[in-house]
Amino acid sequence: MTAIVFLETATDLNEEVQIVRSDTLRASTTYLRTNDRVRLSDLLHLLLIPSDNAAARALARLSPLGYEGFIARMNQKADDLGLNHTAYTDPSGLYADNISSAYDMARLISFAAEDDRIGPIMRTPEYSFRTVPAARRPGRVVTVRSTNQILRNGDMDVLGGKTGFISRAGYCLATLLKMPSGGPSLAVVVLGATSNLGRFWETRHLMAWLSERTGSLSLATPAVATAQ
């Protein structure tokens, strides 16, 4: 949702911006450092590939809507998309007050994967960029890998996907997969897995179960399978 809302008003993804302390403070997962200068495009890649929380905060801060206005727009967009059990309180997902349902996440990942600026990033297993050099601060190369192990393994056709974790929610994964043999796309959502590997195992298990039954099922595109 952070990427969707930011791109509603973004005009130049090559614009160079500076990271500030409020972006990186207690960000949990981040590859950014205070005073780094990066392109907006790099922030989007950091947001969607390794789940960089400082990148999410920076995108909200830099939006013409302002930080609070950005969060308000996230909630309005959820209403626009019919995500009736979804509410946001911050752009990074670190707060337990952010809530949603497996069905809403399935709809959201399907919508995001269709965006030609978001979908290709979510399908990128590894990404490298160089921070912009500044006075007395040389640029450095940053390389990140996708947190989505199904994408990295390359044995399933991933159209889009996003991981998430906080202790209250457990290990989560929303992913849009192409069914084998020309079948429909399928949004698979796993919430509350007890381990990092567990969310990927559950996704594969659901896909295998449905693949065995596609001959007798009439699935819409995208279909939805959820595990909680």
JSON list of C-alpha atoms in Angstrom, two decimals:
[
{"chain": "A", "resi": 1, "resn": "MET", "atom": "CA", "xyz": [0.00, 0.00, 0.00]},
{"chain": "A", "resi": 2, "resn": "THR", "atom": "CA", "xyz": [2.89, 2.37, 0.72]},
{"chain": "A", "resi": 3, "resn": "ALA", "atom": "CA", "xyz": [4.19, 1.90, -2.82]},
{"chain": "A", "resi": 4, "resn": "ILE", "atom": "CA", "xyz": [0.73, 2.30, -4.35]},
{"chain": "A", "resi": 5, "resn": "VAL", "atom": "CA", "xyz": [0.02, 5.57, -2.52]},
{"chain": "A", "resi": 6, "resn": "PHE", "atom": "CA", "xyz": [3.47, 7.03, -3.16]},
{"chain": "A", "resi": 7, "resn": "LEU", "atom": "CA", "xyz": [3.24, 6.37, -6.89]},
{"chain": "A", "resi": 8, "resn": "GLU", "atom": "CA", "xyz": [-0.08, 8.20, -7.11]},
{"chain": "A", "resi": 9, "resn": "THR", "atom": "CA", "xyz": [1.78, 11.51, -6.85]},
{"chain": "A", "resi": 10, "resn": "ALA", "atom": "CA", "xyz": [5.38, 10.61, -7.84]},
{"chain": "A", "resi": 11, "resn": "THR", "atom": "CA", "xyz": [6.57, 12.37, -10.98]},
{"chain": "A", "resi": 12, "resn": "ASP", "atom": "CA", "xyz": [10.33, 11.72, -11.15]},
{"chain": "A", "resi": 13, "resn": "LEU", "atom": "CA", "xyz": [11.65, 8.49, -9.66]},
{"chain": "A", "resi": 14, "resn": "ASN", "atom": "CA", "xyz": [15.21, 9.56, -10.54]},
{"chain": "A", "resi": 15, "resn": "GLU", "atom": "CA", "xyz": [15.00, 12.44, -8.07]},
{"chain": "A", "resi": 16, "resn": "GLU", "atom": "CA", "xyz": [17.76, 12.32, -5.44]},
{"chain": "A", "resi": 17, "resn": "VAL", "atom": "CA", "xyz": [16.66, 12.63, -1.81]},
{"chain": "A", "resi": 18, "resn": "GLN", "atom": "CA", "xyz": [18.35, 12.55, 1.58]},
{"chain": "A", "resi": 19, "resn": "ILE", "atom": "CA", "xyz": [17.67, 10.10, 4.39]},
{"chain": "A", "resi": 20, "resn": "VAL", "atom": "CA", "xyz": [17.15, 11.69, 7.82]},
{"chain": "A", "resi": 21, "resn": "ARG", "atom": "CA", "xyz": [17.42, 10.34, 11.35]},
{"chain": "A", "resi": 22, "resn": "SER", "atom": "CA", "xyz": [13.66, 9.88, 11.77]},
{"chain": "A", "resi": 23, "resn": "ASP", "atom": "CA", "xyz": [13.70, 7.48, 8.81]},
{"chain": "A", "resi": 24, "resn": "THR", "atom": "CA", "xyz": [16.31, 5.13, 10.28]},
{"chain": "A", "resi": 25, "resn": "LEU", "atom": "CA", "xyz": [15.58, 5.42, 14.02]},
{"chain": "A", "resi": 26, "resn": "ARG", "atom": "CA", "xyz": [14.52, 1.98, 15.35]},
{"chain": "A", "resi": 27, "resn": "ALA", "atom": "CA", "xyz": [13.71, 0.92, 11.80]},
{"chain": "A", "resi": 28, "resn": "SER", "atom": "CA", "xyz": [14.42, -2.74, 12.59]},
{"chain": "A", "resi": 29, "resn": "THR", "atom": "CA", "xyz": [15.29, -3.73, 9.00]},
{"chain": "A", "resi": 30, "resn": "THR", "atom": "CA", "xyz": [17.08, -1.15, 6.88]},
{"chain": "A", "resi": 31, "resn": "TYR", "atom": "CA", "xyz": [20.04, -0.84, 4.51]},
{"chain": "A", "resi": 32, "resn": "LEU", "atom": "CA", "xyz": [20.00, 2.94, 4.74]},
{"chain": "A", "resi": 33, "resn": "ARG", "atom": "CA", "xyz": [22.06, 5.28, 6.89]},
{"chain": "A", "resi": 34, "resn": "THR", "atom": "CA", "xyz": [21.21, 8.76, 8.07]},
{"chain": "A", "resi": 35, "resn": "ASN", "atom": "CA", "xyz": [22.40, 11.36, 5.50]},
{"chain": "A", "resi": 36, "resn": "ASP", "atom": "CA", "xyz": [22.51, 8.84, 2.65]},
{"chain": "A", "resi": 37, "resn": "ARG", "atom": "CA", "xyz": [21.45, 10.33, -0.66]},
{"chain": "A", "resi": 38, "resn": "VAL", "atom": "CA", "xyz": [19.51, 7.94, -2.89]},
{"chain": "A", "resi": 39, "resn": "ARG", "atom": "CA", "xyz": [17.06, 8.02, -5.77]},
{"chain": "A", "resi": 40, "resn": "LEU", "atom": "CA", "xyz": [13.35, 7.58, -5.17]},
{"chain": "A", "resi": 41, "resn": "SER", "atom": "CA", "xyz": [13.52, 4.54, -7.44]},
{"chain": "A", "resi": 42, "resn": "ASP", "atom": "CA", "xyz": [16.06, 2.97, -5.09]},
{"chain": "A", "resi": 43, "resn": "LEU", "atom": "CA", "xyz": [13.74, 3.58, -2.13]},
{"chain": "A", "resi": 44, "resn": "LEU", "atom": "CA", "xyz": [10.93, 1.76, -3.93]},
{"chain": "A", "resi": 45, "resn": "HIS", "atom": "CA", "xyz": [13.23, -1.20, -4.58]},
{"chain": "A", "resi": 46, "resn": "LEU", "atom": "CA", "xyz": [14.31, -1.23, -0.94]},
{"chain": "A", "resi": 47, "resn": "LEU", "atom": "CA", "xyz": [10.69, -1.09, 0.18]},
{"chain": "A", "resi": 48, "resn": "LEU", "atom": "CA", "xyz": [9.50, -3.99, -1.97]},
{"chain": "A", "resi": 49, "resn": "ILE", "atom": "CA", "xyz": [12.50, -6.33, -2.20]},
{"chain": "A", "resi": 50, "resn": "PRO", "atom": "CA", "xyz": [14.09, -6.56, 1.30]},
{"chain": "A", "resi": 51, "resn": "SER", "atom": "CA", "xyz": [11.21, -4.91, 3.23]},
{"chain": "A", "resi": 52, "resn": "ASP", "atom": "CA", "xyz": [13.26, -1.87, 4.26]},
{"chain": "A", "resi": 53, "resn": "ASN", "atom": "CA", "xyz": [11.34, 0.05, 6.93]},
{"chain": "A", "resi": 54, "resn": "ALA", "atom": "CA", "xyz": [13.40, 3.25, 6.68]},
{"chain": "A", "resi": 55, "resn": "ALA", "atom": "CA", "xyz": [12.61, 3.37, 2.96]},
{"chain": "A", "resi": 56, "resn": "ALA", "atom": "CA", "xyz": [8.89, 3.16, 3.75]},
{"chain": "A", "resi": 57, "resn": "ARG", "atom": "CA", "xyz": [9.15, 6.04, 6.23]},
{"chain": "A", "resi": 58, "resn": "ALA", "atom": "CA", "xyz": [11.18, 8.15, 3.80]},
{"chain": "A", "resi": 59, "resn": "LEU", "atom": "CA", "xyz": [8.67, 7.70, 0.98]},
{"chain": "A", "resi": 60, "resn": "ALA", "atom": "CA", "xyz": [5.83, 8.80, 3.25]},
{"chain": "A", "resi": 61, "resn": "ARG", "atom": "CA", "xyz": [7.83, 11.79, 4.54]},
{"chain": "A", "resi": 62, "resn": "LEU", "atom": "CA", "xyz": [8.79, 12.90, 1.03]},
{"chain": "A", "resi": 63, "resn": "SER", "atom": "CA", "xyz": [5.29, 12.60, -0.37]},
{"chain": "A", "resi": 64, "resn": "PRO", "atom": "CA", "xyz": [3.49, 15.87, -1.21]},
{"chain": "A", "resi": 65, "resn": "LEU", "atom": "CA", "xyz": [0.79, 14.65, 1.19]},
{"chain": "A", "resi": 66, "resn": "GLY", "atom": "CA", "xyz": [3.12, 14.85, 4.19]},
{"chain": "A", "resi": 67, "resn": "TYR", "atom": "CA", "xyz": [3.61, 11.98, 6.65]},
{"chain": "A", "resi": 68, "resn": "GLU", "atom": "CA", "xyz": [0.19, 12.14, 8.33]},
{"chain": "A", "resi": 69, "resn": "GLY", "atom": "CA", "xyz": [-1.59, 12.90, 5.08]},
{"chain": "A", "resi": 70, "resn": "PHE", "atom": "CA", "xyz": [0.13, 9.91, 3.53]},
{"chain": "A", "resi": 71, "resn": "ILE", "atom": "CA", "xyz": [-1.26, 7.56, 6.17]},
{"chain": "A", "resi": 72, "resn": "ALA", "atom": "CA", "xyz": [-4.72, 9.08, 5.73]},
{"chain": "A", "resi": 73, "resn": "ARG", "atom": "CA", "xyz": [-4.49, 8.40, 2.00]},
{"chain": "A", "resi": 74, "resn": "MET", "atom": "CA", "xyz": [-3.43, 4.79, 2.68]},
{"chain": "A", "resi": 75, "resn": "ASN", "atom": "CA", "xyz": [-6.67, 4.31, 4.60]},
{"chain": "A", "resi": 76, "resn": "GLN", "atom": "CA", "xyz": [-8.72, 6.08, 1.93]},
{"chain": "A", "resi": 77, "resn": "LYS", "atom": "CA", "xyz": [-7.15, 3.88, -0.74]},
{"chain": "A", "resi": 78, "resn": "ALA", "atom": "CA", "xyz": [-8.05, 0.80, 1.30]},
{"chain": "A", "resi": 79, "resn": "ASP", "atom": "CA", "xyz": [-11.66, 2.00, 1.29]},
{"chain": "A", "resi": 80, "resn": "ASP", "atom": "CA", "xyz": [-11.48, 2.67, -2.46]},
{"chain": "A", "resi": 81, "resn": "LEU", "atom": "CA", "xyz": [-10.28, -0.90, -3.07]},
{"chain": "A", "resi": 82, "resn": "GLY", "atom": "CA", "xyz": [-12.97, -2.40, -0.84]},
{"chain": "A", "resi": 83, "resn": "LEU", "atom": "CA", "xyz": [-10.50, -3.59, 1.80]},
{"chain": "A", "resi": 84, "resn": "ASN", "atom": "CA", "xyz": [-13.11, -3.47, 4.54]},
{"chain": "A", "resi": 85, "resn": "HIS", "atom": "CA", "xyz": [-11.00, -5.09, 7.26]},
{"chain": "A", "resi": 86, "resn": "THR", "atom": "CA", "xyz": [-7.83, -3.05, 6.71]},
{"chain": "A", "resi": 87, "resn": "ALA", "atom": "CA", "xyz": [-6.56, 0.01, 8.61]},
{"chain": "A", "resi": 88, "resn": "TYR", "atom": "CA", "xyz": [-3.14, 1.64, 8.66]},
{"chain": "A", "resi": 89, "resn": "THR", "atom": "CA", "xyz": [-1.36, 3.66, 11.35]},
{"chain": "A", "resi": 90, "resn": "ASP", "atom": "CA", "xyz": [2.13, 3.85, 9.82]},
{"chain": "A", "resi": 91, "resn": "PRO", "atom": "CA", "xyz": [3.72, 3.28, 6.38]},
{"chain": "A", "resi": 92, "resn": "SER", "atom": "CA", "xyz": [6.21, 0.58, 7.39]},
{"chain": "A", "resi": 93, "resn": "GLY", "atom": "CA", "xyz": [3.91, -1.95, 9.06]},
{"chain": "A", "resi": 94, "resn": "LEU", "atom": "CA", "xyz": [5.97, -2.03, 12.25]},
{"chain": "A", "resi": 95, "resn": "TYR", "atom": "CA", "xyz": [3.06, -1.05, 14.50]},
{"chain": "A", "resi": 96, "resn": "ALA", "atom": "CA", "xyz": [0.65, -3.69, 15.74]},
{"chain": "A", "resi": 97, "resn": "ASP", "atom": "CA", "xyz": [-2.21, -1.19, 15.25]},
{"chain": "A", "resi": 98, "resn": "ASN", "atom": "CA", "xyz": [-2.02, -1.88, 11.51]},
{"chain": "A", "resi": 99, "resn": "ILE", "atom": "CA", "xyz": [-4.68, -4.49, 10.80]},
{"chain": "A", "resi": 100, "resn": "SER", "atom": "CA", "xyz": [-5.95, -6.45, 7.82]},
{"chain": "A", "resi": 101, "resn": "SER", "atom": "CA", "xyz": [-7.38, -9.82, 6.81]},
{"chain": "A", "resi": 102, "resn": "ALA", "atom": "CA", "xyz": [-6.09, -12.59, 4.58]},
{"chain": "A", "resi": 103, "resn": "TYR", "atom": "CA", "xyz": [-8.80, -11.82, 2.01]},
{"chain": "A", "resi": 104, "resn": "ASP", "atom": "CA", "xyz": [-7.95, -8.10, 1.95]},
{"chain": "A", "resi": 105, "resn": "MET", "atom": "CA", "xyz": [-4.26, -8.90, 1.52]},
{"chain": "A", "resi": 106, "resn": "ALA", "atom": "CA", "xyz": [-5.08, -11.22, -1.37]},
{"chain": "A", "resi": 107, "resn": "ARG", "atom": "CA", "xyz": [-6.97, -8.44, -3.11]},
{"chain": "A", "resi": 108, "resn": "LEU", "atom": "CA", "xyz": [-4.22, -5.92, -2.41]},
{"chain": "A", "resi": 109, "resn": "ILE", "atom": "CA", "xyz": [-1.35, -8.07, -3.71]},
{"chain": "A", "resi": 110, "resn": "SER", "atom": "CA", "xyz": [-3.37, -8.80, -6.85]},
{"chain": "A", "resi": 111, "resn": "PHE", "atom": "CA", "xyz": [-3.95, -5.08, -7.42]},
{"chain": "A", "resi": 112, "resn": "ALA", "atom": "CA", "xyz": [-0.32, -4.15, -6.77]},
{"chain": "A", "resi": 113, "resn": "ALA", "atom": "CA", "xyz": [1.10, -6.86, -9.03]},
{"chain": "A", "resi": 114, "resn": "GLU", "atom": "CA", "xyz": [-0.83, -5.40, -11.98]},
{"chain": "A", "resi": 115, "resn": "ASP", "atom": "CA", "xyz": [0.93, -2.03, -11.60]},
{"chain": "A", "resi": 116, "resn": "ASP", "atom": "CA", "xyz": [3.79, -1.96, -14.13]},
{"chain": "A", "resi": 117, "resn": "ARG", "atom": "CA", "xyz": [5.93, 0.07, -11.71]},
{"chain": "A", "resi": 118, "resn": "ILE", "atom": "CA", "xyz": [5.40, -2.24, -8.71]},
{"chain": "A", "resi": 119, "resn": "GLY", "atom": "CA", "xyz": [4.99, -5.72, -10.19]},
{"chain": "A", "resi": 120, "resn": "PRO", "atom": "CA", "xyz": [8.43, -5.88, -11.86]},
{"chain": "A", "resi": 121, "resn": "ILE", "atom": "CA", "xyz": [10.14, -4.80, -8.63]},
{"chain": "A", "resi": 122, "resn": "MET", "atom": "CA", "xyz": [8.32, -7.50, -6.63]},
{"chain": "A", "resi": 123, "resn": "ARG", "atom": "CA", "xyz": [9.57, -10.01, -9.22]},
{"chain": "A", "resi": 124, "resn": "THR", "atom": "CA", "xyz": [13.23, -8.93, -8.78]},
{"chain": "A", "resi": 125, "resn": "PRO", "atom": "CA", "xyz": [15.25, -11.42, -6.70]},
{"chain": "A", "resi": 126, "resn": "GLU", "atom": "CA", "xyz": [18.31, -9.18, -6.22]},
{"chain": "A", "resi": 127, "resn": "TYR", "atom": "CA", "xyz": [19.02, -5.47, -6.68]},
{"chain": "A", "resi": 128, "resn": "SER", "atom": "CA", "xyz": [22.11, -3.27, -6.40]},
{"chain": "A", "resi": 129, "resn": "PHE", "atom": "CA", "xyz": [22.52, 0.49, -6.42]},
{"chain": "A", "resi": 130, "resn": "ARG", "atom": "CA", "xyz": [25.06, 3.12, -5.39]},
{"chain": "A", "resi": 131, "resn": "THR", "atom": "CA", "xyz": [24.23, 5.89, -2.95]},
{"chain": "A", "resi": 132, "resn": "VAL", "atom": "CA", "xyz": [24.87, 9.37, -4.30]},
{"chain": "A", "resi": 133, "resn": "PRO", "atom": "CA", "xyz": [28.26, 10.79, -3.28]},
{"chain": "A", "resi": 134, "resn": "ALA", "atom": "CA", "xyz": [28.18, 13.96, -1.19]},
{"chain": "A", "resi": 135, "resn": "ALA", "atom": "CA", "xyz": [30.76, 16.26, 0.38]},
{"chain": "A", "resi": 136, "resn": "ARG", "atom": "CA", "xyz": [33.14, 14.13, 2.50]},
{"chain": "A", "resi": 137, "resn": "ARG", "atom": "CA", "xyz": [30.77, 11.18, 2.02]},
{"chain": "A", "resi": 138, "resn": "PRO", "atom": "CA", "xyz": [31.63, 8.85, -0.86]},
{"chain": "A", "resi": 139, "resn": "GLY", "atom": "CA", "xyz": [28.89, 6.76, -2.39]},
{"chain": "A", "resi": 140, "resn": "ARG", "atom": "CA", "xyz": [28.64, 3.10, -1.43]},
{"chain": "A", "resi": 141, "resn": "VAL", "atom": "CA", "xyz": [27.20, 0.09, -3.21]},
{"chain": "A", "resi": 142, "resn": "VAL", "atom": "CA", "xyz": [24.15, -1.51, -1.59]},
{"chain": "A", "resi": 143, "resn": "THR", "atom": "CA", "xyz": [23.00, -4.98, -2.67]},
{"chain": "A", "resi": 144, "resn": "VAL", "atom": "CA", "xyz": [19.75, -6.49, -1.41]},
{"chain": "A", "resi": 145, "resn": "ARG", "atom": "CA", "xyz": [17.99, -9.80, -1.92]},
{"chain": "A", "resi": 146, "resn": "SER", "atom": "CA", "xyz": [14.28, -10.49, -1.91]},
{"chain": "A", "resi": 147, "resn": "THR", "atom": "CA", "xyz": [12.81, -11.74, 1.37]},
{"chain": "A", "resi": 148, "resn": "ASN", "atom": "CA", "xyz": [10.50, -13.96, -0.73]},
{"chain": "A", "resi": 149, "resn": "GLN", "atom": "CA", "xyz": [12.22, -17.35, -0.86]},
{"chain": "A", "resi": 150, "resn": "ILE", "atom": "CA", "xyz": [9.73, -18.68, -3.42]},
{"chain": "A", "resi": 151, "resn": "LEU", "atom": "CA", "xyz": [10.84, -15.96, -5.82]},
{"chain": "A", "resi": 152, "resn": "ARG", "atom": "CA", "xyz": [14.52, -16.59, -5.13]},
{"chain": "A", "resi": 153, "resn": "ASN", "atom": "CA", "xyz": [14.18, -20.33, -5.71]},
{"chain": "A", "resi": 154, "resn": "GLY", "atom": "CA", "xyz": [12.74, -19.68, -9.16]},
{"chain": "A", "resi": 155, "resn": "ASP", "atom": "CA", "xyz": [10.69, -22.88, -9.36]},
{"chain": "A", "resi": 156, "resn": "MET", "atom": "CA", "xyz": [7.28, -21.15, -9.28]},
{"chain": "A", "resi": 157, "resn": "ASP", "atom": "CA", "xyz": [5.92, -18.36, -11.47]},
{"chain": "A", "resi": 158, "resn": "VAL", "atom": "CA", "xyz": [5.70, -15.42, -9.05]},
{"chain": "A", "resi": 159, "resn": "LEU", "atom": "CA", "xyz": [3.71, -12.44, -10.33]},
{"chain": "A", "resi": 160, "resn": "GLY", "atom": "CA", "xyz": [4.09, -10.46, -7.11]},
{"chain": "A", "resi": 161, "resn": "GLY", "atom": "CA", "xyz": [4.70, -10.98, -3.43]},
{"chain": "A", "resi": 162, "resn": "LYS", "atom": "CA", "xyz": [5.43, -9.31, -0.11]},
{"chain": "A", "resi": 163, "resn": "THR", "atom": "CA", "xyz": [6.61, -10.67, 3.22]},
{"chain": "A", "resi": 164, "resn": "GLY", "atom": "CA", "xyz": [5.95, -9.17, 6.62]},
{"chain": "A", "resi": 165, "resn": "PHE", "atom": "CA", "xyz": [6.83, -9.83, 10.24]},
{"chain": "A", "resi": 166, "resn": "ILE", "atom": "CA", "xyz": [6.21, -8.38, 13.67]},
{"chain": "A", "resi": 167, "resn": "SER", "atom": "CA", "xyz": [5.89, -10.46, 16.83]},
{"chain": "A", "resi": 168, "resn": "ARG", "atom": "CA", "xyz": [2.13, -9.84, 17.13]},
{"chain": "A", "resi": 169, "resn": "ALA", "atom": "CA", "xyz": [1.43, -10.94, 13.56]},
{"chain": "A", "resi": 170, "resn": "GLY", "atom": "CA", "xyz": [3.98, -13.70, 13.12]},
{"chain": "A", "resi": 171, "resn": "TYR", "atom": "CA", "xyz": [5.58, -14.51, 9.77]},
{"chain": "A", "resi": 172, "resn": "CYS", "atom": "CA", "xyz": [3.32, -13.46, 6.90]},
{"chain": "A", "resi": 173, "resn": "LEU", "atom": "CA", "xyz": [3.38, -13.73, 3.11]},
{"chain": "A", "resi": 174, "resn": "ALA", "atom": "CA", "xyz": [1.03, -12.46, 0.43]},
{"chain": "A", "resi": 175, "resn": "THR", "atom": "CA", "xyz": [1.92, -13.64, -3.05]},
{"chain": "A", "resi": 176, "resn": "LEU", "atom": "CA", "xyz": [0.33, -13.83, -6.48]},
{"chain": "A", "resi": 177, "resn": "LEU", "atom": "CA", "xyz": [1.31, -16.99, -8.33]},
{"chain": "A", "resi": 178, "resn": "LYS", "atom": "CA", "xyz": [0.60, -18.29, -11.80]},
{"chain": "A", "resi": 179, "resn": "MET", "atom": "CA", "xyz": [-0.93, -21.73, -11.73]},
{"chain": "A", "resi": 180, "resn": "PRO", "atom": "CA", "xyz": [0.96, -24.33, -13.78]},
{"chain": "A", "resi": 181, "resn": "SER", "atom": "CA", "xyz": [-0.20, -25.50, -17.21]},
{"chain": "A", "resi": 182, "resn": "GLY", "atom": "CA", "xyz": [-1.76, -22.18, -18.12]},
{"chain": "A", "resi": 183, "resn": "GLY", "atom": "CA", "xyz": [-4.13, -22.03, -15.16]},
{"chain": "A", "resi": 184, "resn": "PRO", "atom": "CA", "xyz": [-5.34, -18.80, -13.53]},
{"chain": "A", "resi": 185, "resn": "SER", "atom": "CA", "xyz": [-3.33, -16.58, -11.24]},
{"chain": "A", "resi": 186, "resn": "LEU", "atom": "CA", "xyz": [-3.83, -17.37, -7.57]},
{"chain": "A", "resi": 187, "resn": "ALA", "atom": "CA", "xyz": [-3.41, -15.03, -4.60]},
{"chain": "A", "resi": 188, "resn": "VAL", "atom": "CA", "xyz": [-2.08, -17.04, -1.66]},
{"chain": "A", "resi": 189, "resn": "VAL", "atom": "CA", "xyz": [-1.90, -15.42, 1.78]},
{"chain": "A", "resi": 190, "resn": "VAL", "atom": "CA", "xyz": [-0.33, -16.97, 4.87]},
{"chain": "A", "resi": 191, "resn": "LEU", "atom": "CA", "xyz": [-0.69, -15.10, 8.17]},
{"chain": "A", "resi": 192, "resn": "GLY", "atom": "CA", "xyz": [0.70, -15.98, 11.58]},
{"chain": "A", "resi": 193, "resn": "ALA", "atom": "CA", "xyz": [3.23, -18.62, 10.58]},
{"chain": "A", "resi": 194, "resn": "THR", "atom": "CA", "xyz": [5.52, -19.55, 13.46]},
{"chain": "A", "resi": 195, "resn": "SER", "atom": "CA", "xyz": [8.75, -19.43, 11.44]},
{"chain": "A", "resi": 196, "resn": "ASN", "atom": "CA", "xyz": [10.24, -17.74, 8.40]},
{"chain": "A", "resi": 197, "resn": "LEU", "atom": "CA", "xyz": [10.38, -21.02, 6.48]},
{"chain": "A", "resi": 198, "resn": "GLY", "atom": "CA", "xyz": [6.87, -21.98, 7.58]},
{"chain": "A", "resi": 199, "resn": "ARG", "atom": "CA", "xyz": [5.15, -19.27, 5.56]},
{"chain": "A", "resi": 200, "resn": "PHE", "atom": "CA", "xyz": [6.81, -20.49, 2.36]},
{"chain": "A", "resi": 201, "resn": "TRP", "atom": "CA", "xyz": [6.04, -24.13, 3.14]},
{"chain": "A", "resi": 202, "resn": "GLU", "atom": "CA", "xyz": [2.37, -23.27, 3.71]},
{"chain": "A", "resi": 203, "resn": "THR", "atom": "CA", "xyz": [2.23, -21.36, 0.41]},
{"chain": "A", "resi": 204, "resn": "ARG", "atom": "CA", "xyz": [3.72, -24.28, -1.50]},
{"chain": "A", "resi": 205, "resn": "HIS", "atom": "CA", "xyz": [1.36, -26.69, 0.27]},
{"chain": "A", "resi": 206, "resn": "LEU", "atom": "CA", "xyz": [-1.70, -24.63, -0.73]},
{"chain": "A", "resi": 207, "resn": "MET", "atom": "CA", "xyz": [-0.49, -24.36, -4.34]},
{"chain": "A", "resi": 208, "resn": "ALA", "atom": "CA", "xyz": [0.13, -28.11, -4.56]},
{"chain": "A", "resi": 209, "resn": "TRP", "atom": "CA", "xyz": [-3.29, -28.86, -3.09]},
{"chain": "A", "resi": 210, "resn": "LEU", "atom": "CA", "xyz": [-5.05, -26.53, -5.52]},
{"chain": "A", "resi": 211, "resn": "SER", "atom": "CA", "xyz": [-2.99, -27.66, -8.51]},
{"chain": "A", "resi": 212, "resn": "GLU", "atom": "CA", "xyz": [-4.24, -31.21, -7.94]},
{"chain": "A", "resi": 213, "resn": "ARG", "atom": "CA", "xyz": [-7.82, -29.97, -8.04]},
{"chain": "A", "resi": 214, "resn": "THR", "atom": "CA", "xyz": [-7.83, -27.39, -10.83]},
{"chain": "A", "resi": 215, "resn": "GLY", "atom": "CA", "xyz": [-9.40, -29.91, -13.17]},
{"chain": "A", "resi": 216, "resn": "SER", "atom": "CA", "xyz": [-12.56, -29.92, -11.07]},
{"chain": "A", "resi": 217, "resn": "LEU", "atom": "CA", "xyz": [-12.50, -26.31, -9.85]},
{"chain": "A", "resi": 218, "resn": "SER", "atom": "CA", "xyz": [-13.78, -23.27, -11.68]},
{"chain": "A", "resi": 219, "resn": "LEU", "atom": "CA", "xyz": [-11.41, -20.55, -10.43]},
{"chain": "A", "resi": 220, "resn": "ALA", "atom": "CA", "xyz": [-11.84, -16.85, -11.05]},
{"chain": "A", "resi": 221, "resn": "THR", "atom": "CA", "xyz": [-8.75, -14.75, -11.81]},
{"chain": "A", "resi": 222, "resn": "PRO", "atom": "CA", "xyz": [-7.31, -14.10, -9.35]},
{"chain": "A", "resi": 223, "resn": "ALA", "atom": "CA", "xyz": [-8.51, -16.84, -7.06]},
{"chain": "A", "resi": 224, "resn": "VAL", "atom": "CA", "xyz": [-7.76, -16.66, -3.35]},
{"chain": "A", "resi": 225, "resn": "ALA", "atom": "CA", "xyz": [-6.35, -19.23, -0.95]},
{"chain": "A", "resi": 226, "resn": "THR", "atom": "CA", "xyz": [-5.57, -18.34, 2.64]},
{"chain": "A", "resi": 227, "resn": "ALA", "atom": "CA", "xyz": [-3.98, -19.99, 5.65]},
{"chain": "A", "resi": 228, "resn": "GLN", "atom": "CA", "xyz": [-3.96, -18.55, 9.17]}
]
